[in-house]
Coordinates of C-alpha atoms in Angstrom, one line a residue:
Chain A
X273 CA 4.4 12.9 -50.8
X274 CA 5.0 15.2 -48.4
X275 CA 1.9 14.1 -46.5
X276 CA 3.2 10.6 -46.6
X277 CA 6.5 12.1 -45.3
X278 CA 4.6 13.7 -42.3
X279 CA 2.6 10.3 -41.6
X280 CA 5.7 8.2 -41.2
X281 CA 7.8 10.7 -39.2
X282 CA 4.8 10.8 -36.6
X283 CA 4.4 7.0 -36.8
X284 CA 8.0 7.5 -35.6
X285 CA 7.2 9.7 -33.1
X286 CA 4.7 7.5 -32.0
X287 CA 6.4 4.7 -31.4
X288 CA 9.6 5.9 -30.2
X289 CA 7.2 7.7 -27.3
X290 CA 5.1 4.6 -26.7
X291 CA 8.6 2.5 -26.4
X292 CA 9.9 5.6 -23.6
X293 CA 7.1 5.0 -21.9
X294 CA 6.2 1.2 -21.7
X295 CA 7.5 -1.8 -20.0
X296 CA 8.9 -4.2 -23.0
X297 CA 7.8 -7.7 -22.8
X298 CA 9.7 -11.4 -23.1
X299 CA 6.9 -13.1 -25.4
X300 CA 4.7 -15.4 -23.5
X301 CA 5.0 -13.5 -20.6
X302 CA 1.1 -12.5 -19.2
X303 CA -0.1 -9.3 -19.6
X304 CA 1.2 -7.0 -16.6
X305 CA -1.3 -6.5 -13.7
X306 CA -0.3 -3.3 -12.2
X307 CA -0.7 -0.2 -14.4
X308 CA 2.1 2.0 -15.7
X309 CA 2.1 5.4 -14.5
X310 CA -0.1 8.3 -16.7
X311 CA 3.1 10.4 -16.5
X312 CA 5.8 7.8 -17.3
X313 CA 8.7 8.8 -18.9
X314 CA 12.3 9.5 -18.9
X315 CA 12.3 12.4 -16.4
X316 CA 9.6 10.6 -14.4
X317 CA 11.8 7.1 -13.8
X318 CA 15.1 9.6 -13.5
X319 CA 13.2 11.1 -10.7
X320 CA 12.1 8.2 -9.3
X321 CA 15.3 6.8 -9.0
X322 CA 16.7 9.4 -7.4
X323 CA 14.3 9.8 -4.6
X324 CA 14.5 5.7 -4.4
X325 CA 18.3 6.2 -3.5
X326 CA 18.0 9.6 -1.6
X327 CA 18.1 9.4 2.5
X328 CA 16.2 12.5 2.3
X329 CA 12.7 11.1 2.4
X330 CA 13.9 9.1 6.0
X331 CA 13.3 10.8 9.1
X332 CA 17.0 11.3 10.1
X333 CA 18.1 11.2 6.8
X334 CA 20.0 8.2 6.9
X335 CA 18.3 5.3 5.0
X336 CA 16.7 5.5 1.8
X337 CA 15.0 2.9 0.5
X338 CA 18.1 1.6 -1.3
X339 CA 19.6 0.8 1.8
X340 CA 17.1 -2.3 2.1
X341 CA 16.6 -2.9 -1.7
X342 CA 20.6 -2.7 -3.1
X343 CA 21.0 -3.2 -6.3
X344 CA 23.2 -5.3 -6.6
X345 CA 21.6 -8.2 -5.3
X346 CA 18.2 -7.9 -7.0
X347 CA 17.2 -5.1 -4.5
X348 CA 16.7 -7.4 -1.6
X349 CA 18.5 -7.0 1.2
X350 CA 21.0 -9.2 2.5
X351 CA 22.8 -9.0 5.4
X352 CA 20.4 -9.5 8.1
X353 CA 17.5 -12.0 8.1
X354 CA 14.7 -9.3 8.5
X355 CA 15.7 -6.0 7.2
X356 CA 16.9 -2.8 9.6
X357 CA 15.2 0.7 9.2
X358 CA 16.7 4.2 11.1
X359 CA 18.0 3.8 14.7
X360 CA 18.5 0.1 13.8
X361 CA 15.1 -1.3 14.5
X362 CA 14.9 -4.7 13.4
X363 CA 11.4 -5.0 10.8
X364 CA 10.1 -8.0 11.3
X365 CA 10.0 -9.5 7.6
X366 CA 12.5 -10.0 5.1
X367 CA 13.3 -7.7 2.2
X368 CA 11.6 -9.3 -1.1
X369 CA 13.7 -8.8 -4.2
X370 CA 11.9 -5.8 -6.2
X371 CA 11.9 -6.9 -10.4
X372 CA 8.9 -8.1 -12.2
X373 CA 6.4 -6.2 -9.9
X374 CA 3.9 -4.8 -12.5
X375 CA 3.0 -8.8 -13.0
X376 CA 2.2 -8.9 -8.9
X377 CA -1.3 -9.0 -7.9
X378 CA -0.7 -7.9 -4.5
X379 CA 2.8 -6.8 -2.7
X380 CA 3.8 -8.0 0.8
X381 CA 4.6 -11.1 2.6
X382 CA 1.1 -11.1 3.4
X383 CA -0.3 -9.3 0.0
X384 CA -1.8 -6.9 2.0
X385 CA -1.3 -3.9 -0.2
X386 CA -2.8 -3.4 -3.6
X387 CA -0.9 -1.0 -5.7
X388 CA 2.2 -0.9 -6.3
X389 CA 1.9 3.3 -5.9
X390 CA 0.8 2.8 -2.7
X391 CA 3.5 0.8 -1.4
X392 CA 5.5 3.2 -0.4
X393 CA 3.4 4.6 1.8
X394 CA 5.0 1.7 4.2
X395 CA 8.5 2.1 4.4
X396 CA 8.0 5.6 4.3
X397 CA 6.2 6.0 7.4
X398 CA 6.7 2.8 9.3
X399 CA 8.4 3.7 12.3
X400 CA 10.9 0.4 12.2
X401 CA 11.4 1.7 8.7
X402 CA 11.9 5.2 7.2
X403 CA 10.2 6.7 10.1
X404 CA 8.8 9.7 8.5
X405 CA 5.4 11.7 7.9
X406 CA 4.2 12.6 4.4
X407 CA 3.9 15.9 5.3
X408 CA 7.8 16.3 6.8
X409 CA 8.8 14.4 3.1
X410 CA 6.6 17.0 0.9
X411 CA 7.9 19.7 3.0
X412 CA 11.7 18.6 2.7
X413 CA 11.1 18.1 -1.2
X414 CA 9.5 21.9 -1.6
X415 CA 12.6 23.2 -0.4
X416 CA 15.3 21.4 -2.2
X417 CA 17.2 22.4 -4.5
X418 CA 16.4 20.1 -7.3
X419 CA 13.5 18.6 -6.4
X420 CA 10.7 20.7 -7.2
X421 CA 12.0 21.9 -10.7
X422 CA 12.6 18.2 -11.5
X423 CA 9.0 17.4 -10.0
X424 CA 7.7 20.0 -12.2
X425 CA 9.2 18.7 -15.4
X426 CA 7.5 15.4 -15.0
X427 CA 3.8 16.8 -13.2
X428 CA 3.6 19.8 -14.7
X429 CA 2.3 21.2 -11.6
X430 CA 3.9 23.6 -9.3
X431 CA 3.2 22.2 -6.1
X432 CA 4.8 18.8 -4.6
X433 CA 1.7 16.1 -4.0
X434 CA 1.7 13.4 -2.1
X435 CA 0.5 11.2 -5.7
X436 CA 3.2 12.3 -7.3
X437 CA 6.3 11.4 -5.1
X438 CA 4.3 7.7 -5.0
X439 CA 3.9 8.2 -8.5
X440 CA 7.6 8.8 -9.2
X441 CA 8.6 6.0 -7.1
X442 CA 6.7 3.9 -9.1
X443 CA 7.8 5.2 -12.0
X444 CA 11.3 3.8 -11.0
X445 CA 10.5 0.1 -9.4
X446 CA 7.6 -0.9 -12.3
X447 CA 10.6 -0.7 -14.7
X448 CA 12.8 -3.0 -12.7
X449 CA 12.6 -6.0 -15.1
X450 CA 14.9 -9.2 -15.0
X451 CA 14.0 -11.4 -18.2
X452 CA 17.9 -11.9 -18.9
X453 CA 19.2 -14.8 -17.3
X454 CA 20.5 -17.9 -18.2
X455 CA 17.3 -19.6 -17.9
X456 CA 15.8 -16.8 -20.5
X457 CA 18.3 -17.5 -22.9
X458 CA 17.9 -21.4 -22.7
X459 CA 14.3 -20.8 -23.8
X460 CA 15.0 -18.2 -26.2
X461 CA 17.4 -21.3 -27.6
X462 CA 20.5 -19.0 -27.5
X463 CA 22.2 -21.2 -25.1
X464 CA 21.6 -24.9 -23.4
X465 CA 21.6 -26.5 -20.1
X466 CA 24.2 -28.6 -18.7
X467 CA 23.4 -32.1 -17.5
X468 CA 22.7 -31.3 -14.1
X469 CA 20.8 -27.8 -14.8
X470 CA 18.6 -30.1 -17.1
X471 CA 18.3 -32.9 -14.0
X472 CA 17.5 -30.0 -12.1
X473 CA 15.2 -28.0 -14.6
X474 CA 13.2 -31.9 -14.9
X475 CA 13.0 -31.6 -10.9
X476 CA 11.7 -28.2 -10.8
X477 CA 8.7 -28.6 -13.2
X478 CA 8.0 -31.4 -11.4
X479 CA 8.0 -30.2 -7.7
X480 CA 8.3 -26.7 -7.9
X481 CA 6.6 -25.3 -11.1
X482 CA 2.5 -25.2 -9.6
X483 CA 3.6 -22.9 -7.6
X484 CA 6.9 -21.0 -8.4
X485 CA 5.2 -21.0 -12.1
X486 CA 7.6 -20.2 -15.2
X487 CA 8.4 -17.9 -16.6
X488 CA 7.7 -15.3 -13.7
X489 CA 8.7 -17.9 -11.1
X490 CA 6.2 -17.0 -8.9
X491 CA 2.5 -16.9 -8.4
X492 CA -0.3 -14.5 -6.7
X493 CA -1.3 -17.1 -4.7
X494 CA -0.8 -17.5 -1.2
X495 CA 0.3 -21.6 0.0
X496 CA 1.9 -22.9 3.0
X497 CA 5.3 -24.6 1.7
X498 CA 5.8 -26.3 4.9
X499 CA 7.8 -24.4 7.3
X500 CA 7.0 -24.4 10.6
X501 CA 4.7 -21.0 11.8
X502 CA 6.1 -18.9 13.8
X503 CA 3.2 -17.8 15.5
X504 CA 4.2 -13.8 15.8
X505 CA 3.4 -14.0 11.9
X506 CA 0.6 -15.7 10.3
X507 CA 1.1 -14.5 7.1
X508 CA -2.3 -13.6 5.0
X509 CA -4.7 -14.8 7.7
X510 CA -3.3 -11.2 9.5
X511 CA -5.0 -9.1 6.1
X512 CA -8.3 -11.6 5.5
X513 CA -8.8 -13.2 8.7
X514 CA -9.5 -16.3 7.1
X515 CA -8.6 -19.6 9.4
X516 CA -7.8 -20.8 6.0
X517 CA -4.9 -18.3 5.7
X518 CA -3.7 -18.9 8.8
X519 CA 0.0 -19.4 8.1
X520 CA 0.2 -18.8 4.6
X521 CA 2.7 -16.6 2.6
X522 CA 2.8 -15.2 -1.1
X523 CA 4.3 -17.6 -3.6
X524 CA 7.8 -15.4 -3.7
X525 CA 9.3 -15.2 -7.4
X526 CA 13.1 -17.5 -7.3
X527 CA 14.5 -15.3 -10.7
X528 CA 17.5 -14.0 -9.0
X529 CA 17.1 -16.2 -5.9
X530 CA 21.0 -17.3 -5.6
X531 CA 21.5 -12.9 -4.9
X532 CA 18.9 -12.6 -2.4
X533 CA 19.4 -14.3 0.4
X534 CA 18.3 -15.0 3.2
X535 CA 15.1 -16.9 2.0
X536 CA 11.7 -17.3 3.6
X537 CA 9.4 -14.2 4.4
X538 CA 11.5 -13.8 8.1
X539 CA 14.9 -15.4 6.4
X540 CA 15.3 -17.9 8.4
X541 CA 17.5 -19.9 6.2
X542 CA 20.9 -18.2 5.0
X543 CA 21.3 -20.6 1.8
X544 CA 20.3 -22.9 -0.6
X545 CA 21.5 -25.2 0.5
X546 CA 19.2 -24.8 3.8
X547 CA 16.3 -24.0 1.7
X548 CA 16.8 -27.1 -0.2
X549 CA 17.5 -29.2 2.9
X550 CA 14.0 -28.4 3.9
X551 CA 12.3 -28.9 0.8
X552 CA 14.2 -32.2 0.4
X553 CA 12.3 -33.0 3.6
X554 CA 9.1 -32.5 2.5
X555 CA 9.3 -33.9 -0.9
X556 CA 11.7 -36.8 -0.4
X557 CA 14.2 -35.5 -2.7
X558 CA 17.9 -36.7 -2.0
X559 CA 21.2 -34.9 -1.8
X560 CA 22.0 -35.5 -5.6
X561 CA 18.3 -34.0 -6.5
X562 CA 19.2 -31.3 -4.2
X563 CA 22.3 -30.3 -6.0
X564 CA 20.4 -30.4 -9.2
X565 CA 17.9 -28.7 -8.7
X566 CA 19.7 -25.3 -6.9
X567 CA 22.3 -25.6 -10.1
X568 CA 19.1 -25.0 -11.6
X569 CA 18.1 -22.3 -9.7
X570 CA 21.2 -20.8 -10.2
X571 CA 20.1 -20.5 -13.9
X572 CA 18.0 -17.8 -13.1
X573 CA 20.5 -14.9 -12.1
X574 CA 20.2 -12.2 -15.1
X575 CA 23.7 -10.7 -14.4
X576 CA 22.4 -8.4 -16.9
X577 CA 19.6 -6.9 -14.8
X578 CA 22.1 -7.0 -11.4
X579 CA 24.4 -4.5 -13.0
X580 CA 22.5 -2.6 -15.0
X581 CA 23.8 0.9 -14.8
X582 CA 20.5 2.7 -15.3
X583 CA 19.0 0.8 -12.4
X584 CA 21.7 2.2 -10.3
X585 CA 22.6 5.0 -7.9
X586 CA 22.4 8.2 -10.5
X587 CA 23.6 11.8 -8.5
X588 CA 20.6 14.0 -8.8
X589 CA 21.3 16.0 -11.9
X590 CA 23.3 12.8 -14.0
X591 CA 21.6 12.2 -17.3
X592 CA 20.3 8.8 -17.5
Chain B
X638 CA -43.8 27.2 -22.3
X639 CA -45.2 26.6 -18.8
X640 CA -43.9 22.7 -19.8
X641 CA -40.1 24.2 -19.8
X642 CA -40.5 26.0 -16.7
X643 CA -41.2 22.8 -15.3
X644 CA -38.3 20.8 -16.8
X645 CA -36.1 24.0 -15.2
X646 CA -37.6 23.4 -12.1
X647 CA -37.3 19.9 -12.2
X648 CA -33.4 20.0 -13.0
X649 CA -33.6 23.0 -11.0
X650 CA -33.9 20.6 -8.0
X651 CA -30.8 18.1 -9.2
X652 CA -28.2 21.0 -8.5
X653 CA -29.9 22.4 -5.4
X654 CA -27.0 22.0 -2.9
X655 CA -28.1 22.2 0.7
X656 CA -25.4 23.5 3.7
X657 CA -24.8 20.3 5.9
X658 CA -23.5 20.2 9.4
X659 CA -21.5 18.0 11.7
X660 CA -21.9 18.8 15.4
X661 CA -19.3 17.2 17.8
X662 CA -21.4 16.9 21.4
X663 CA -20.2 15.7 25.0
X664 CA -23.4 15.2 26.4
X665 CA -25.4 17.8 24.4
X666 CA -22.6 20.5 24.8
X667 CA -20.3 21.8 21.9
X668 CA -17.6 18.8 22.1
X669 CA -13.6 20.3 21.9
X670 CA -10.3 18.6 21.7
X671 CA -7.9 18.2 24.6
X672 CA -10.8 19.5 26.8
X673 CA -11.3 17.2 29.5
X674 CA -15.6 15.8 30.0
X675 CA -16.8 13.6 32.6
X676 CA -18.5 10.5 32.4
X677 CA -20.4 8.5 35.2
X678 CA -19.2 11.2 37.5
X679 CA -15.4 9.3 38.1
X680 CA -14.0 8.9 34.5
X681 CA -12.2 11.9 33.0
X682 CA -12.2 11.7 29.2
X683 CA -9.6 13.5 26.9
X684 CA -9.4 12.9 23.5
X685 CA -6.3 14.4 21.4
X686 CA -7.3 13.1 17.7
X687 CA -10.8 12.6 16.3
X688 CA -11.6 11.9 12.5
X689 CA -14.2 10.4 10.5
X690 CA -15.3 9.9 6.8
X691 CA -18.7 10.8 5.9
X692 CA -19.8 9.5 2.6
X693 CA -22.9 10.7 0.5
X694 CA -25.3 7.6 0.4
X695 CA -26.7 7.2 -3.2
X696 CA -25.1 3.6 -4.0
X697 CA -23.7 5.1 -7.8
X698 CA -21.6 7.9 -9.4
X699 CA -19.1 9.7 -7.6
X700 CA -20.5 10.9 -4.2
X701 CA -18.4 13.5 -2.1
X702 CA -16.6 12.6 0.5
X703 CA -15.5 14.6 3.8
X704 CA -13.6 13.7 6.1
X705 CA -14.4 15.3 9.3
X706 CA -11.4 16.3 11.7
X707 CA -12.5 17.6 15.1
X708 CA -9.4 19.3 14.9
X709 CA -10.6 21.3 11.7
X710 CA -13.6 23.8 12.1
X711 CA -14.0 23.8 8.7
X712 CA -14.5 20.3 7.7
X713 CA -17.4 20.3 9.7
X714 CA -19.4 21.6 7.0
X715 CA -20.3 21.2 3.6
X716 CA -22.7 22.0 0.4
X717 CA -23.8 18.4 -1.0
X718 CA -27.7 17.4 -2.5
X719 CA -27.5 14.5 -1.1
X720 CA -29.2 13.9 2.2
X721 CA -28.7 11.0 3.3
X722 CA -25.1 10.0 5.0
X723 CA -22.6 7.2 5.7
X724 CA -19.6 6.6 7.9
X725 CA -16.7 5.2 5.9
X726 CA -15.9 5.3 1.9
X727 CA -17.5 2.7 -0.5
X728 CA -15.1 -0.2 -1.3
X729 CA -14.5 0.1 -5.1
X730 CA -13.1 3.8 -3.8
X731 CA -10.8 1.8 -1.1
X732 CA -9.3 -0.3 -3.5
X733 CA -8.9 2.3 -6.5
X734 CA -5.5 3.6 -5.6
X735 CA -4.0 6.9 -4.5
X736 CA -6.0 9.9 -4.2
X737 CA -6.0 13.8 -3.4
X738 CA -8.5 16.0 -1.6
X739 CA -9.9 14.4 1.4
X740 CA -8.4 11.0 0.5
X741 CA -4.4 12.1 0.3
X742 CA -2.8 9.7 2.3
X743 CA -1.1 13.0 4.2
X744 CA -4.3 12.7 6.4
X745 CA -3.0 9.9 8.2
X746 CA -6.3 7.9 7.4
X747 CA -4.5 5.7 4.3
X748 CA -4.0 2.9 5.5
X749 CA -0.5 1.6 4.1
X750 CA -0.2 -1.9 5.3
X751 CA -3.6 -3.2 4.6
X752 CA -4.8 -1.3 1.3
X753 CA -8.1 0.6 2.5
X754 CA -9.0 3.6 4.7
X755 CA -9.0 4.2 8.3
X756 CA -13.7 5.1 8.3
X757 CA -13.2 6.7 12.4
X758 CA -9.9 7.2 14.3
X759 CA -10.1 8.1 17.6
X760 CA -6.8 8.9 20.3
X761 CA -7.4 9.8 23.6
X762 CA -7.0 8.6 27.6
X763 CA -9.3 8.5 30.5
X764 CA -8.7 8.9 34.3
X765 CA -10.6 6.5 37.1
X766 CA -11.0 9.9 39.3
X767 CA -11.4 7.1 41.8
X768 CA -8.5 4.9 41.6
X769 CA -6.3 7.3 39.6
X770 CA -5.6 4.9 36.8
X771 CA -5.2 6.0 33.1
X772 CA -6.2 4.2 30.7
X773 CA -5.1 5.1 26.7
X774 CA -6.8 4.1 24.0
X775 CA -6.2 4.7 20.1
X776 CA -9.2 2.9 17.9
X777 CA -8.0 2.9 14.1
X778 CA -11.8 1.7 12.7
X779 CA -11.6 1.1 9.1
X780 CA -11.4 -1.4 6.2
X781 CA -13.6 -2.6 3.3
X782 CA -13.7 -6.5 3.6
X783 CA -16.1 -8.8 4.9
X784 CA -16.8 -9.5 8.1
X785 CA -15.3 -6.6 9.8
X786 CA -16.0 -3.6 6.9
X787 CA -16.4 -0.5 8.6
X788 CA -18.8 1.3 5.9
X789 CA -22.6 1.9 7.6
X790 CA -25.4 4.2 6.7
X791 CA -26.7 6.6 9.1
X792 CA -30.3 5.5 9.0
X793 CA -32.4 8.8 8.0
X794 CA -31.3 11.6 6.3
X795 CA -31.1 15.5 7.3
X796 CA -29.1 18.3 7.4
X797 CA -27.6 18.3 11.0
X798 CA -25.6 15.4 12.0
X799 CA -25.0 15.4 15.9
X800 CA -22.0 13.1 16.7
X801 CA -22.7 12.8 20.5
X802 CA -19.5 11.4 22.3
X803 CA -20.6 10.6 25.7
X804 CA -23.1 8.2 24.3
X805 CA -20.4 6.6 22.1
X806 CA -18.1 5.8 25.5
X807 CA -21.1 5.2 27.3
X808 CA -22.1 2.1 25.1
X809 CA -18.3 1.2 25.4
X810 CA -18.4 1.0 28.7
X811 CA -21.3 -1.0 28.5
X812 CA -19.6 -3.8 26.2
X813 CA -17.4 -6.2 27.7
X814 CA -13.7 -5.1 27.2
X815 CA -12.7 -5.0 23.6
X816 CA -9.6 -3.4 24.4
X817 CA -8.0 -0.1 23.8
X818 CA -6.0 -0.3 21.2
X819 CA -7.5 -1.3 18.3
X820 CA -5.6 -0.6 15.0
X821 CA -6.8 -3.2 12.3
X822 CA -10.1 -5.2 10.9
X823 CA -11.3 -7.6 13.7
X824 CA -14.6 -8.6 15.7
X825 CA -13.6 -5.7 18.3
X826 CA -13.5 -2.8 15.4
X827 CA -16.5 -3.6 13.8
X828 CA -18.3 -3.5 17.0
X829 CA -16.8 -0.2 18.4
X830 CA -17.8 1.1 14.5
X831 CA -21.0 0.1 14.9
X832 CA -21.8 1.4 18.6
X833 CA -20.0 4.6 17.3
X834 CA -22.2 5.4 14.0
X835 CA -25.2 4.5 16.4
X836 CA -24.6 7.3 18.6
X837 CA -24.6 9.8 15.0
X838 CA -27.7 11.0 14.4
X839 CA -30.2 13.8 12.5
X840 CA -31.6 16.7 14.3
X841 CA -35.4 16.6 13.9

């Protein structure tokens, strides 16, 4: 009995750790690519997040990578077309949205970059970005207040690693999922389109879906949609070299696409409305389709995932 | 009996580690950052960053890897059984992730944008004694993917690697202009990679 007792209270145990530590999945989604960190859990993603919103890790301390990825609108960033970094250098691509990302092949514009871990290695260092060294970060980390205790908690280690601080930052943008939106619940059957979100939604798997493919709304492929090349940026052809790539961008994921604007790997267009103007162009799709289809689009905002307070700026000692 | 002193000899010989050297030359003579060296008599070479990573050859398992900094005397030795060398870190190891040791991004050899590591990075100038130009150069040589990988084998094997500089810029010299500053996988890397691991080689 009391063997039985023991079984099922460590079943428990089990489960309730596996369920701290995993990402939970919409049913039909695929299988996430990217791997989940060996040392996720609560501390790990609370320190994540922190160092994701702390200006520390920039060279003059005065962008974090929150101030290109806000919350609010599905950490892109929104009010230039290419994002800023310290001393207001102008990068020359377009903050992506970050949700979903453990279902990402490859991250980038230009897919460039494998691991999700990894990533951060960019913005950290770029000079139009954070502007730092690894070294200067490690060093400013080691003597904070907070940070190596809370480092220490998660690694078990006494000494601040460059693995870790990618690690943690992981730990924080792999769970970053938006399955919530309207759209979700429509296929979940808790809710149903309107006449012109169902025009629209008709539209979309018709034009749309091969590439922007349900119910991630993207795909890690890399096409050409059309626009015209700006020949400062050719997209994958600059990681593979391939005269085949020449030009051609990642399929970017439209969940959450009425919140991060401007669109386009340089934003070049400010709306829908512009993005729609040029697809109408190339598909022969009039003003009424046009409509229809971004009321569609608009289906996939997950209002639930924009303001969800865990995902949010936390002071560094807040329980999550 | 004399059967088991053979099998210990035999695995004896597995875990024999032998001391391995790396010796940074200007024509022959103990090479030194920030020093200044002469080439064809009017061009005044400096270089103020010099790395490489050498990579134990045997295709399988997981070799060492150093990562030779000229600024470092210590990294230009090791203990390793293996023999024979290349420049530049097997591709599966590229792609695997983040590392520590001699593959910690903090080395500046990670390269962020383009998942894969720098093999050789070289920053230096020169001066044309003659017309008093300068001329800067900073060669990032690295990535894993064909056509341009930067992963060679040093052909022979040995315990003493001389890495000769002169003779590197020499054959640069000799190429027409690839240009001087040269930070990602193209034609131009690959060829200043390969002119570079041809001017490595063992000391009979």
């Amino acid at each position: 009995m009391l063997n039985k007792l023991l079984f099922v209270f460590l079943l428990g145990f089990l489960l309730l750790s596996l369920k701290d530590s995993q990402i939970s999945l919409a049913k039909s989604w695929p299988e996430p690519i990217q791997a989940t960190s060996k040392y996720a859990s609560k501390a790990g993603f609370a320190l994540g997040r922190a160092l994701f919103y702390d200006p520390l890790l920039s060279a003059d301390s005065s962008v974090s990578c929150a101030s290109c990825h806000l919350p609010y609108t599905a950490f892109a960033h929104v009010d230039h077309p290419t994002s800023h970094g310290i001393a207001d250098r102008i990068g020359k691509r377009n903050a992506p949205g970050l949700f979903n990302l453990a279902w990402r092949q490859n991250f980038h514009w230009d897919g460039g970059v494998m691991h999700l871990n990894s990533q951060a290695l960019n913005p950290l260092t770029h000079p139009d970005e954070m502007g730092e060294t690894i070294e200067h970060i490690l060093l400013k980390l080691k003597r904070h207040q907070h940070y190596p205790q809370l480092f220490k908690k998660v690694y078990k280690q006494k000494q601040i690693e460059t693995w870790m601080l990618l690690d943690a930052l992981q730990q924080f943008t792999i769970s970053l999922i938006s399955k919530d939106s309207f759209y979700d619940k429509v296929s979940r059957q808790h809710a149903s389109f309107s006449e012109q979100q169902q025009k629209g939604f008709v539209l979309f798997e018709q034009h749309c879906n091969s590439c922007h493919t349900a119910p991630l709304f993207f795909s890690n492929r890399f096409e050409s949609n059309g626009i015209r090349i700006d020949s400062t940026d050719l997209g994958r052809f600059n990681i593979t070299a391939l005269e085949a790539d020449k030009g051609k961008f990642r399929v970017p994921t439209l969940r959450n696409i009425s919140h991060s604007f401007p669109y386009m790997h340089d934003g070049r267009y400010k709306s829908l409305k512009e993005v729609m103007a040029h697809y109408g162009q190339q598909l022969q799709l009039n003003d009424k389709q046009q409509k229809d289809l971004i009321a569609f689009l608009k289906t996939l905002t997950d209002t639930t995932f924009l303001m969800n307070p865990q995902f949010q700026y936390h002071t560094l000692n807040q329980k999550p | 009996m004399p059967y088991l002193f053979f099998v210990l000899f035999a695995l004896s010989g597995l875990f024999t580690f032998a001391q391995q050297q790396v010796k940074l030359t200007w024509n022959n003579q103990p090479f030194e950052l920030d020093s200044t060296y002469l080439l064809h008599d009017t061009l005044q070479f400096q270089l103020s960053e010099l790395k490489c990573y050498i990579q134990a050859v045997p295709q399988k398992g997981n070799n060492a890897i150093h990562l030779i900094d000229a600024a470092d005397p210590e990294t230009w030795q090791w203990q390793d059984h293996a023999t024979a060398l290349q420049v530049g870190i097997r591709a599966e190891i590229q792609t695997a992730g983040v590392f520590t040791g001699a593959l910690d991004p903090i080395n500046g050899m990670y390269w962020a944008w383009n998942t894969g590591f720098i093999s050789v990075k070289c920053v230096g100038e020169f001066n044309n004694l003659k017309t008093g130009q300068t001329q800067s150069f900073e060669f990032h040589l690295g990535g894993y993917q064909a056509p341009f990988a930067c992963i060679m084998a040093i052909p022979g094997s040995g315990t003493i690697l001389n890495c000769d500089l002169q003779t590197w810029f020499g054959h640069i010299l000799e190429t027409p202009p690839l240009g001087w500053k040269i930070m990602q996988p193209s034609k131009a890397s690959l060829m200043l990679f390969e002119l570079f691991t041809s001017s490595l080689s063992y000391a009979k």
